[in-house]
Coordinates of C-alpha atoms in Angstrom, one line a residue:
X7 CA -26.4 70.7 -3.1
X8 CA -27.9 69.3 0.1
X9 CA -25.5 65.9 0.1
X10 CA -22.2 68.4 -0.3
X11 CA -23.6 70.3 2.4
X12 CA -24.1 66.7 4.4
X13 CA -20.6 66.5 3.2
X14 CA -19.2 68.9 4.6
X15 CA -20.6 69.0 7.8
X16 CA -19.3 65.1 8.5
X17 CA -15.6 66.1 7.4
X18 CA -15.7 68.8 9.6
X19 CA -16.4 66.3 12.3
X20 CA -13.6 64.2 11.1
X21 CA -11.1 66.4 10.3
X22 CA -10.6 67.4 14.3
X23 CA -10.8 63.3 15.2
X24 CA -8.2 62.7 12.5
X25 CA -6.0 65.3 13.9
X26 CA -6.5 64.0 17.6
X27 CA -5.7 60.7 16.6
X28 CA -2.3 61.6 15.1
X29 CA -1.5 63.5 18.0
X30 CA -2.1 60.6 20.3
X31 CA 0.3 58.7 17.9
X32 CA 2.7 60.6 18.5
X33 CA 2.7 60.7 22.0
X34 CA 2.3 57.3 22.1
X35 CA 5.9 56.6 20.4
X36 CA 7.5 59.1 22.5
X37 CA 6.3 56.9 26.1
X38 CA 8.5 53.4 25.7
X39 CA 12.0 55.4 26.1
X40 CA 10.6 56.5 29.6
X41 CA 8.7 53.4 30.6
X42 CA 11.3 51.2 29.8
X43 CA 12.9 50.7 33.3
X44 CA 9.3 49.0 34.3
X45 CA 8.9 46.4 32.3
X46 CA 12.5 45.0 32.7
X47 CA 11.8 44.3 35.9
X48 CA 8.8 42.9 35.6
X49 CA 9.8 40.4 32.8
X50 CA 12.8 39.6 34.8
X51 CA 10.3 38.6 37.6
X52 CA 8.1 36.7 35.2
X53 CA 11.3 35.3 32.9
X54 CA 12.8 34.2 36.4
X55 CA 9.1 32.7 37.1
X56 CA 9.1 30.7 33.7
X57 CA 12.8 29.2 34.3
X58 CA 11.3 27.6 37.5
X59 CA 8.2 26.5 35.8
X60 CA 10.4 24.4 33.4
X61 CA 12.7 23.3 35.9
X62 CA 9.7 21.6 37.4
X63 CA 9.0 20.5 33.8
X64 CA 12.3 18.8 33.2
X65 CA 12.0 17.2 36.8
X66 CA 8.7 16.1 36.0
X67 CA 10.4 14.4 32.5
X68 CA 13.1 12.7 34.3
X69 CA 10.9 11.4 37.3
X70 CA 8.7 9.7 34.0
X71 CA 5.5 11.7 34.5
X72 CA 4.9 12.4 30.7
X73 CA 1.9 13.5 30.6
X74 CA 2.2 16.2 33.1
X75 CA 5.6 17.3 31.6
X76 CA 4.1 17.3 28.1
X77 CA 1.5 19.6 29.3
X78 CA 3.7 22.2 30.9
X79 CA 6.1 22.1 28.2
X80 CA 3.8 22.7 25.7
X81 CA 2.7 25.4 27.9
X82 CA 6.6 27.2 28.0
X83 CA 7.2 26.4 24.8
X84 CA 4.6 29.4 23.8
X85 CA 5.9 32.0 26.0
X86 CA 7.7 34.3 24.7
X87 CA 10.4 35.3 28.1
X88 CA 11.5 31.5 26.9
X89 CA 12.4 32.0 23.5
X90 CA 15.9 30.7 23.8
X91 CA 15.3 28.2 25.4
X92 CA 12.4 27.2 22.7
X93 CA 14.1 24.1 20.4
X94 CA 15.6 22.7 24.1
X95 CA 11.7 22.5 25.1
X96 CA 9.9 21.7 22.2
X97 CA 12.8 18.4 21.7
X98 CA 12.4 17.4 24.8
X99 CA 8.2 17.9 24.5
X100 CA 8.2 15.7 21.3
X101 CA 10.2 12.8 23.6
X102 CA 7.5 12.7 26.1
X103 CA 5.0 12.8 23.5
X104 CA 7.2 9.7 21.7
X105 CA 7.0 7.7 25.4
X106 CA 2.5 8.4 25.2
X107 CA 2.8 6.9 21.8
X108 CA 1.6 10.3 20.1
X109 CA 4.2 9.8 17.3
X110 CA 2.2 12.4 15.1
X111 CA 1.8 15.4 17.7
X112 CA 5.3 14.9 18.3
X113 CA 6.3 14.7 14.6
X114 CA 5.3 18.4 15.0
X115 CA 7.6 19.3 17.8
X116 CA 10.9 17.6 16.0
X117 CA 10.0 19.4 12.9
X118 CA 9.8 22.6 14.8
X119 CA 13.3 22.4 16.5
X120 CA 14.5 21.4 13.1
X121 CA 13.8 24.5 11.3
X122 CA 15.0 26.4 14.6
X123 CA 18.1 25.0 13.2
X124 CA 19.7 25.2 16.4
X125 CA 23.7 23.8 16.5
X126 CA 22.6 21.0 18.8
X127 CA 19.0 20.2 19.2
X128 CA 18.1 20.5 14.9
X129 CA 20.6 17.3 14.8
X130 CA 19.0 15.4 17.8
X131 CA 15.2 16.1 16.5
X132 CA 16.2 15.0 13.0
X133 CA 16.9 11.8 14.7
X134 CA 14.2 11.3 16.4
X135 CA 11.6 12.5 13.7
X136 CA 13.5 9.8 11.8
X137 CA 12.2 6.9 14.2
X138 CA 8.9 8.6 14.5
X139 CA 8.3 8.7 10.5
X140 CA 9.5 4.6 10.5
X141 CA 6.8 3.8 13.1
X142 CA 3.9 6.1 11.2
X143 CA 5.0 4.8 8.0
X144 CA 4.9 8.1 6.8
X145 CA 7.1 9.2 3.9
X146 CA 6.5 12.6 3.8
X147 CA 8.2 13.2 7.8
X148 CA 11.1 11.0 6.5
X149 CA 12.1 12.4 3.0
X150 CA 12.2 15.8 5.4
X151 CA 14.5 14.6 7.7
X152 CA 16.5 13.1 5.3
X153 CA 16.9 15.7 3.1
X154 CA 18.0 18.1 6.0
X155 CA 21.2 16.2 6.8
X156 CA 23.8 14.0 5.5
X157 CA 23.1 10.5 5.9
X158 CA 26.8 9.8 7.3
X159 CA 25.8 12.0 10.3
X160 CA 23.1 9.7 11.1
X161 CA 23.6 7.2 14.3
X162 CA 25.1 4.2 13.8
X163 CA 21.8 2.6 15.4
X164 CA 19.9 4.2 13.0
X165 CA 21.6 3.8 9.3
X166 CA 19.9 0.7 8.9
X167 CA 16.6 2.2 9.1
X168 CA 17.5 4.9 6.6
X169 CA 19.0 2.5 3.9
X170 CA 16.1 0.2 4.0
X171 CA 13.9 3.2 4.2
X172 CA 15.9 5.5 1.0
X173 CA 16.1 2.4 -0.8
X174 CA 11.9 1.9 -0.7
X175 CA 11.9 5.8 -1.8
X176 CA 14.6 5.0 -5.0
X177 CA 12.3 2.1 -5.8
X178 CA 9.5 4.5 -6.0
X179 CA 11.6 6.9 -8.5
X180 CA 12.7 3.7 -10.5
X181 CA 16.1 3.8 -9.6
X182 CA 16.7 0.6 -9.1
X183 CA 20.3 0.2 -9.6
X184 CA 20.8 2.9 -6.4
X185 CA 17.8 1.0 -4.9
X186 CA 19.7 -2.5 -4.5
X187 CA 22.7 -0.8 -3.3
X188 CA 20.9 0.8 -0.6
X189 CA 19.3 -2.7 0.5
X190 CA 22.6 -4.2 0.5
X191 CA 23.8 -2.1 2.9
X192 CA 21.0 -3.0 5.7
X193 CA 22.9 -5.5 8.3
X194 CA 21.9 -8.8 8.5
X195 CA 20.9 -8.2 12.5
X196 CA 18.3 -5.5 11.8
X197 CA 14.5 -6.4 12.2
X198 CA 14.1 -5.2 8.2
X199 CA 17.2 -7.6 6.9
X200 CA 15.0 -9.9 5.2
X201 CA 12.4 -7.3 3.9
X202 CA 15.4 -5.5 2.5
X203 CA 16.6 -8.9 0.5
X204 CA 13.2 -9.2 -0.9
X205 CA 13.5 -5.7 -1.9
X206 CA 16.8 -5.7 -3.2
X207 CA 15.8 -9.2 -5.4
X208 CA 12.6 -6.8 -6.5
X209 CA 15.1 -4.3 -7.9
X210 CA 17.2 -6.6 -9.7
X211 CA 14.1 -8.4 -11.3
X212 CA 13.0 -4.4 -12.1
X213 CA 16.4 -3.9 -13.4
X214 CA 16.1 -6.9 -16.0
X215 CA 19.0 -9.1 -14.0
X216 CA 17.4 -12.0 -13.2
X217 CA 20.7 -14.0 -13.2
X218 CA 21.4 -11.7 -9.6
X219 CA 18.0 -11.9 -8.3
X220 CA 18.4 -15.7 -8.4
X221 CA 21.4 -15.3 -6.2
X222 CA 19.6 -12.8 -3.5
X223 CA 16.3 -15.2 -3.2
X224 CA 18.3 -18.2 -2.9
X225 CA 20.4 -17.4 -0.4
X226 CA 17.6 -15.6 1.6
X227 CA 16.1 -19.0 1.3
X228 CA 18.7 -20.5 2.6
X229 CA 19.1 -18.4 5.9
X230 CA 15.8 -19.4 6.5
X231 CA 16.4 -22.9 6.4
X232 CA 15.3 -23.9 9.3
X233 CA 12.3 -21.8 9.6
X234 CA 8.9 -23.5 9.4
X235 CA 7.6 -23.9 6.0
X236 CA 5.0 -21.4 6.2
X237 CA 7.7 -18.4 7.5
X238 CA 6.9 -15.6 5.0
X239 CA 10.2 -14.3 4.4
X240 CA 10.7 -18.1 3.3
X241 CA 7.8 -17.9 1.3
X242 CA 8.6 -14.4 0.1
X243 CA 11.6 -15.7 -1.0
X244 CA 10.5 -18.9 -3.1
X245 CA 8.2 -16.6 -4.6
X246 CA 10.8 -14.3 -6.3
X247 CA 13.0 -16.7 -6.9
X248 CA 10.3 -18.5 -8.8
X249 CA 9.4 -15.1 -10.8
X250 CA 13.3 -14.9 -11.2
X251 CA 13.4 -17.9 -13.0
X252 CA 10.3 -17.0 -14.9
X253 CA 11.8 -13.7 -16.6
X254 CA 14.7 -15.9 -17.3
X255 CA 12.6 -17.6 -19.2
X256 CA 13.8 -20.9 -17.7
X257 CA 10.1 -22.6 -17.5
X258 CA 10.5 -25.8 -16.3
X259 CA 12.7 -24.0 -12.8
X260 CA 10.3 -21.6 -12.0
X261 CA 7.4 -24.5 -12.0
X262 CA 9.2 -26.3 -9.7
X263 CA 9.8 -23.4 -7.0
X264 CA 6.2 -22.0 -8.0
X265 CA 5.1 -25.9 -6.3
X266 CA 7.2 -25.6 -3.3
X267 CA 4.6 -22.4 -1.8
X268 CA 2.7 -23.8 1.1
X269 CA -0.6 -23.8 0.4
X270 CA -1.9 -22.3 3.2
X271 CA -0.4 -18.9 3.0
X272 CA -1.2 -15.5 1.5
X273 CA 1.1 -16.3 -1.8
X274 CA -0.1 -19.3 -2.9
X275 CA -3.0 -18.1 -4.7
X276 CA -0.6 -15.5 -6.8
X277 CA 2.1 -18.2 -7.1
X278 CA -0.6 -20.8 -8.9
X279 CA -1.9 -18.5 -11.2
X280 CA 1.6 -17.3 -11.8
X281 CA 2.7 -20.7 -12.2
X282 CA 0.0 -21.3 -15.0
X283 CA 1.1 -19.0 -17.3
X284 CA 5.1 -20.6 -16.6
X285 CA 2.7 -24.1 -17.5
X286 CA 1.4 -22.6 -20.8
X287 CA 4.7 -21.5 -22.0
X288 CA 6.5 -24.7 -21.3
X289 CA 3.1 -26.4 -23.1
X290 CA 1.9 -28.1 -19.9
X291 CA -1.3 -27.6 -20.6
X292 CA -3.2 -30.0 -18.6
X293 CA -1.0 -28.8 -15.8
X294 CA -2.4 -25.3 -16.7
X295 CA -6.0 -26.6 -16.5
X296 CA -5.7 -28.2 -13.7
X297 CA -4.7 -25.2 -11.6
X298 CA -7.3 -23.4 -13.3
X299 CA -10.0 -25.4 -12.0
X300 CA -8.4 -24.1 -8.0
X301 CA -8.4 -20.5 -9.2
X302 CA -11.7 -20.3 -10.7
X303 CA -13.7 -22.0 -7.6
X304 CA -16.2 -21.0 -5.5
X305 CA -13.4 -20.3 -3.0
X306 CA -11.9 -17.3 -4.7
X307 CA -14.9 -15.8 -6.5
X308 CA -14.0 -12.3 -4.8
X309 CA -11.0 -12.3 -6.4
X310 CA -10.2 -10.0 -9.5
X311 CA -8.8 -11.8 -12.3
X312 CA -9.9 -11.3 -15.7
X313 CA -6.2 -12.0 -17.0
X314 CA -6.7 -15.9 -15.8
X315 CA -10.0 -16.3 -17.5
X316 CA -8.5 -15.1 -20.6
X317 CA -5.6 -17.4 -20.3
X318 CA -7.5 -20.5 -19.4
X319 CA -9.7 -19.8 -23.2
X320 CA -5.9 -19.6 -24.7
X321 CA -5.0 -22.6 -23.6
X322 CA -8.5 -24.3 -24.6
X323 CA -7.7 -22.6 -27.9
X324 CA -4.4 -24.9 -27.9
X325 CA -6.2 -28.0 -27.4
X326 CA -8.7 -27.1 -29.9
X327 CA -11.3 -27.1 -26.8
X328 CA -13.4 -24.7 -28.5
X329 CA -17.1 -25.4 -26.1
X330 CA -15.3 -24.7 -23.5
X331 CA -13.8 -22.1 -24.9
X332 CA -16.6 -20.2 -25.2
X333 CA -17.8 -21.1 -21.8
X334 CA -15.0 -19.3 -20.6
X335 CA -15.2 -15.9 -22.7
X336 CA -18.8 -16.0 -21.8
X337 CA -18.2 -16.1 -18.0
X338 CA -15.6 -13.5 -18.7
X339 CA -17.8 -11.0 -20.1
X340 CA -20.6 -12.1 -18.0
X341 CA -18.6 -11.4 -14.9
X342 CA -16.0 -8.4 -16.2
X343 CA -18.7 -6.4 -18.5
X344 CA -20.9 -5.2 -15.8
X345 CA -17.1 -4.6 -13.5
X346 CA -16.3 -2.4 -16.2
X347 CA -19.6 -0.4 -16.9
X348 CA -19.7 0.5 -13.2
X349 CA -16.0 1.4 -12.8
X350 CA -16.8 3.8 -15.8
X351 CA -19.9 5.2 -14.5
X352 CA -18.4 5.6 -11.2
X353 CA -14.9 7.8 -12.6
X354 CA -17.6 10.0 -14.9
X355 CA -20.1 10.1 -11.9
X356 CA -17.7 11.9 -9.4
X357 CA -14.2 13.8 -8.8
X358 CA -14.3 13.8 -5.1
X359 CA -11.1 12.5 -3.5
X360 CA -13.4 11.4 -0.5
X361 CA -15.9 9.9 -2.6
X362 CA -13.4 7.1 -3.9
X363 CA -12.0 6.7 -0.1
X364 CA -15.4 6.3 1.3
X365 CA -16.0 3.3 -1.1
X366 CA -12.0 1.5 -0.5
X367 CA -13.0 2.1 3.5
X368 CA -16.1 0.4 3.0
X369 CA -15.1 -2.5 1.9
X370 CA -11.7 -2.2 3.8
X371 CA -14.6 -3.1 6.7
X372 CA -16.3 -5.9 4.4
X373 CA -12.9 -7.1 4.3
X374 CA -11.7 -7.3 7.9
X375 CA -15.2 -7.4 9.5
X376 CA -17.2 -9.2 7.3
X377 CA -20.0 -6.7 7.5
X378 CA -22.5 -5.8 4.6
X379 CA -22.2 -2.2 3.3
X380 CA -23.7 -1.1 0.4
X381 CA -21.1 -0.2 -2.1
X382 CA -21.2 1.0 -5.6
X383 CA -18.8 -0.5 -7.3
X384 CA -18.3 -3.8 -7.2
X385 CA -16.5 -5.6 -4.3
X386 CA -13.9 -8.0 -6.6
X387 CA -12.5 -4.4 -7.9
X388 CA -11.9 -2.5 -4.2
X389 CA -10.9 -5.5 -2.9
X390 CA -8.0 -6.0 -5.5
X391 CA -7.7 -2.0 -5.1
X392 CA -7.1 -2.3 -1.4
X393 CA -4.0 -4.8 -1.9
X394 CA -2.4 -2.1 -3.8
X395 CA 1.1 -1.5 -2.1
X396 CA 0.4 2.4 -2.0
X397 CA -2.9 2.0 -0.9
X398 CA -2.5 -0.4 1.9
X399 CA 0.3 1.4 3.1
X400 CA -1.5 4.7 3.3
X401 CA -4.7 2.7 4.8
X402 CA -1.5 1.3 7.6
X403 CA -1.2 5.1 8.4
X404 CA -4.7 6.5 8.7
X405 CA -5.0 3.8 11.1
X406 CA -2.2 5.0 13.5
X407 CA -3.7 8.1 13.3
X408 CA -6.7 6.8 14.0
X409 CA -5.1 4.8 16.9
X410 CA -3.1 7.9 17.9
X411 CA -7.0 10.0 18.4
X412 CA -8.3 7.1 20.4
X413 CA -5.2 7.4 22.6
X414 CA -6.1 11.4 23.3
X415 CA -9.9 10.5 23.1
X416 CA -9.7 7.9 25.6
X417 CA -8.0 10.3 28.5
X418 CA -10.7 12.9 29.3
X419 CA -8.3 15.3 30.9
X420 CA -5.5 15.1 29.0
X421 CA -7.9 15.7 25.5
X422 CA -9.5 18.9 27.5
X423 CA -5.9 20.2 28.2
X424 CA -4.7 22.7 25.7
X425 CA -2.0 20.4 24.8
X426 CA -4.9 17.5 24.2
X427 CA -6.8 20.2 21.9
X428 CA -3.5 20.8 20.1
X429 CA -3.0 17.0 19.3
X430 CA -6.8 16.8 18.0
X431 CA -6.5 19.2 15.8
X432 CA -3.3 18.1 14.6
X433 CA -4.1 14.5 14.0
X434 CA -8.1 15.7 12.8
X435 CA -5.9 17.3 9.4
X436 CA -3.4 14.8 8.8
X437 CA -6.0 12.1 8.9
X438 CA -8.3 14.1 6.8
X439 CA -5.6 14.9 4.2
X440 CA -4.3 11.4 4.2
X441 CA -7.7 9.9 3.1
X442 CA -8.0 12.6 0.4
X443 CA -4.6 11.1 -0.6
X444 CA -5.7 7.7 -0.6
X445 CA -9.0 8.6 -2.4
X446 CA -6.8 10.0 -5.4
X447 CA -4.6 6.8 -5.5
X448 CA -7.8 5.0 -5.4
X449 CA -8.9 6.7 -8.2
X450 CA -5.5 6.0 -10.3
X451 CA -6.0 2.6 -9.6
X452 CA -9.7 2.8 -11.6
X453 CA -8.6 4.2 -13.7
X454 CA -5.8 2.2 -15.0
X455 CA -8.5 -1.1 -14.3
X456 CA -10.3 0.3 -16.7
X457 CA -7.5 0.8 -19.3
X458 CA -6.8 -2.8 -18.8
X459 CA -10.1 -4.3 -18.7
X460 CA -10.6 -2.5 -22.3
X461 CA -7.2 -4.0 -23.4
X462 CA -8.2 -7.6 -22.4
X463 CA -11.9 -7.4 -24.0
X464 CA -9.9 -6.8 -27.2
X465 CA -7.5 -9.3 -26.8
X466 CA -11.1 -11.4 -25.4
X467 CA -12.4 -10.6 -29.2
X468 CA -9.3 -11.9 -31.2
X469 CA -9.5 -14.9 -28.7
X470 CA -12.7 -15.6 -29.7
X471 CA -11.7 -14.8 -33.5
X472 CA -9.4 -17.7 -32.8
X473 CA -11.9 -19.5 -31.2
X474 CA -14.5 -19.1 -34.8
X475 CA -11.5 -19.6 -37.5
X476 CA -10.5 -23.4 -35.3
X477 CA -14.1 -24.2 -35.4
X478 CA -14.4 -23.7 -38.9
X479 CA -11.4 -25.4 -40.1
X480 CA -12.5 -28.5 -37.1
X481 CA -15.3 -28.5 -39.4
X482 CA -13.8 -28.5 -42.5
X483 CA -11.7 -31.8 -40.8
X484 CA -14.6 -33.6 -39.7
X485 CA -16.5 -33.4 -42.8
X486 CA -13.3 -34.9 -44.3
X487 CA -13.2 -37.6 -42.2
X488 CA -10.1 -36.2 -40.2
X489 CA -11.1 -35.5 -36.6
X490 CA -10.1 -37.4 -33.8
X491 CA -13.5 -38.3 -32.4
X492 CA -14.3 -38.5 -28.8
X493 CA -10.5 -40.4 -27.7
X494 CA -9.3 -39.5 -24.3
X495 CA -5.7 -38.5 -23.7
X496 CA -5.3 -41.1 -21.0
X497 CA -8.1 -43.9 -22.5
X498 CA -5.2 -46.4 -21.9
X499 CA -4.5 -46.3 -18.6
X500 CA -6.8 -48.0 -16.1
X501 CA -8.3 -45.7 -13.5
X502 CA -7.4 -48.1 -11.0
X503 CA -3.3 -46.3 -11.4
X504 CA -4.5 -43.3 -10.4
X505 CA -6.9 -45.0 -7.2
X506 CA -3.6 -46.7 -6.9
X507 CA -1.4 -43.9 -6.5
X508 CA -3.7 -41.7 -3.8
X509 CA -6.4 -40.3 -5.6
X510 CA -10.0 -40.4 -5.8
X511 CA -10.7 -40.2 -9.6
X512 CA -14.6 -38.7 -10.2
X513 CA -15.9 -37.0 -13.2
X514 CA -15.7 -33.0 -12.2
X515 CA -19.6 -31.8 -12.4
X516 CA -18.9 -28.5 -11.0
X517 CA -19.2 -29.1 -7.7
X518 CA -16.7 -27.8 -5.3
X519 CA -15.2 -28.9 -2.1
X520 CA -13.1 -26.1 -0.1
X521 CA -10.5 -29.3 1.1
X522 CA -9.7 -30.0 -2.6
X523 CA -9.0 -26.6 -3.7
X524 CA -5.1 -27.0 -5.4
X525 CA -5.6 -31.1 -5.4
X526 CA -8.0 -31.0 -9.1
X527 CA -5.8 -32.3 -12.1
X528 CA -7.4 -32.3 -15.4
X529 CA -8.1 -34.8 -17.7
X530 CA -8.9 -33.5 -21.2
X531 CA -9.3 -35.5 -24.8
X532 CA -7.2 -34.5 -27.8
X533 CA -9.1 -32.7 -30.0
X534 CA -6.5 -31.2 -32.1
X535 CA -5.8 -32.7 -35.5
X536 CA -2.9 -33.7 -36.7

């Protein structure tokens, strides 16, 4: 009885309040009809003061004082007496911010003006945001601006940019067919010509026309014909055209071009190991061995390649080398089993987008720095991770963000302004949703290693099957008086042909000298029966 009493004592306070209130409401919509005289004069005062602000503005723009004009037009383009004039300021806001080299924060500004779809200034930003997606690299931006016009509207200046650039995005989707037209269409005087050739090769290879991505490599190879012999678009070129002959199957071709790769470029290590499986289909295979003895040195023990080690015990198996045979499978589980415990242990450990990018950036800095970091999975697997196509492109962007911060970072007054804050903040999210990007591709990537890595340890147990059944039956031979003994392949020719023809002939201990890497040739014994 007491609480209602409470009760009713508070509503009667409220009840009066409420009522006031309402009143005051009403009054309240009643006042703009008479006030309205007032404040059309003074936003007149204040619209006419704003018009002269971005006069100044403009003049400041034209005169080349960015920065200043950035700042005051990021200050009109917030006012409201400007509204009109709003996709005008914030087009001409992103430019300036395009001449500081802020291609993010002004990806912003084109983006806005786009969806102002204004009749003049939407077409112009699209443009631009175009230009400014090209130089960040970022597909997101450019599948935006493409899809918000038709790409006949597009400069003329420009069109090679977008066919190279929609022809990388139909690669991506596997439409390879529309993919090679697109890079056909990219002029032989823009700055991506060659990288579009390449492409377009990739997506006739991708397309299972070999026959046509034999044409495209060799005549890219042949517009580089007088460029040094370590060019990379020449090199680029010899490589496809070598993995063109390859999926045609045409072995002894594509071990020719595979020898022509300088060896002191980024390809050659991919085009000798390449070019060892083209030697153990054509039955080379002391060619075969002899590469291997390059791409299992000291030299490139940070690489990851379980797939050669497995190879090189095939083609042991071939020659009936069966010790050294099992050499091999043991250093291949000795190195891969503990790759693949941790790479399993490290996917059940965590889900964390950022935890896989924290490990890729720490040995992106191994990589480039040679720093020590302590990393928890093994090096040989980020590294290979980091060469990824998606991944290093993504890592190409986060670092113009990053360069883009520094830019704002590094001028104290311009990073205080409210323009500066506005860039920070802008260029904090995109770099902080980019690397949770990158951590899920990173973590694709694992997780596909590890699909593989259990693939090859049970194509590494029928190996060594293989490798038990030959020794058996070897046996069976020998005690039959059928094996071969301890002949060499080459017992009848003096060593003084090889000395003779410009080599040092040694027997190989397992020592390794950097300078020979790619100069070892192999010379086994037949120990195959007949």
């Amino acid at each position: 009885m007491k609480k209602v009493i409470s009760f009713l004592i508070i509503a009667s306070f409220i009840v009066p309040v409420t009522s006031s209130a309402q009143r005051t409401r009403k009054r309240t919509v009643t006042t703009p009809a008479k006030k309205a005289a007032t404040p059309y004069f003074q936003g007149s005062s204040r619209e006419g003061a704003m018009k002269g602000q971005l006069s100044d503005a403009l003049r400041m723009a034209q005169s080349g004082q960015y920065e200043n004009a950035a700042n005051a037009l990021f200050s009109l383009g917030r006012r409201p007496e400007l509204a009109a004039e709003r996709p005008q300021i914030k087009y001409i806001l992103g430019t300036m911010l395009v001449e500081l080299k802020l291609y993010q924060t002004a990806a912003f500004q084109f983006v806005d003006v786009i969806r102002s779809k204004h009749p003049k200034y939407s077409k112009l930003a699209i443009e631009k945001l175009s230009v400014v997606a090209d130089t960040l690299g970022d597909d997101t931006i450019l599948n935006y601006a493409i899809s918000r016009v038709d790409l006949n509207d597009f400069p003329a200046a420009l069109k090679d940019m977008i066919h190279f650039r929609m022809g990388e995005i139909r690669m991506r989707n596997h439409e390879y067919a529309k993919a090679s037209e697109l890079f056909s269409r990219v002029h032989s005087g823009s700055s991506t010509y060659f990288q579009a050739q390449f492409n377009k090769g990739l997506a006739e290879l991708e397309a299972n026309q070999p026959g046509l991505a034999i044409g495209t490599y060799t005549r890219m190879i042949e517009a580089r014909g007088r460029a040094p012999v370590t060019d990379t678009n020449k090199v680029a070129a010899q490589l496809g055209l070598a993995r063109s002959y390859y999926q045609k199957q045409d072995w002894d071709q594509a071990i020719e071009v595979y020898s022509q790769i300088p060896r002191d470029t980024l390809m050659w290590h991919d085009a000798v190991f390449e070019q060892s499986w083209a030697m153990f289909r054509a039955a080379r295979f002391r060619s075969a061995l002899s590469n291997f003895q390059t791409l299992h040195s000291a030299y490139y023990e940070d690489f990851y390649m379980p797939e050669g080690l497995l190879l090189r015990a095939i083609v042991y198996l071939y020659i009936c080398k069966y010790d050294e045979m099992e050499k091999v499978l043991s250093l291949f589980e000795k190195t891969y089993g503990p790759v693949r415990s941790k790479i399993g242990d490290f996917l059940k450990s965590t889900n964390e987008a950022s935890a896989f990018y924290a490990e890729v950036e720490k040995a992106q800095m191994i990589k480039t720095t040679d720093r020590s970091a302590n990393l928890r999975l093994p090096y040989i697997v980020l590294r290979n991770v980091l060469d990824e196509g998606d991944v290093k492109r993504a890592m190409n962007y986060i670092d113009r963000l990053a360069q883009e911060r520094a830019r704002v970072d590094s001028n104290r007054a311009f990073k205080a302004s409210a323009l500066g804050q506005y860039a920070t903040k802008i260029l904090a999210n995109r770099s902080r949703n980019a690397k949770f990007a990158v951590g899920d591709m990173v973590k694709a990537h694992l997780q596909n290693m590890r699909v593989e890595l259990r693939d090859l340890y049970e194509q590494a147990g029928f190996i060594r099957y293989e490798m038990i059944n030959g020794r058996k039956e070897s046996m069976k031979k020998k005690l039959a008086g059928r094996d071969l003994g301890e002949t060499q392949i080459d017992d009848k020719i003096d060593r003084e042909f090889y000395i003779q023809n410009g080599y040092e002939y040694y027997p190989f201990q397992g020592e390794f000298w950097l300078d020979e890497v790619g100069n070892y040739h192999y010379l086994g014994k037949q120990s195959c029966e007949q």
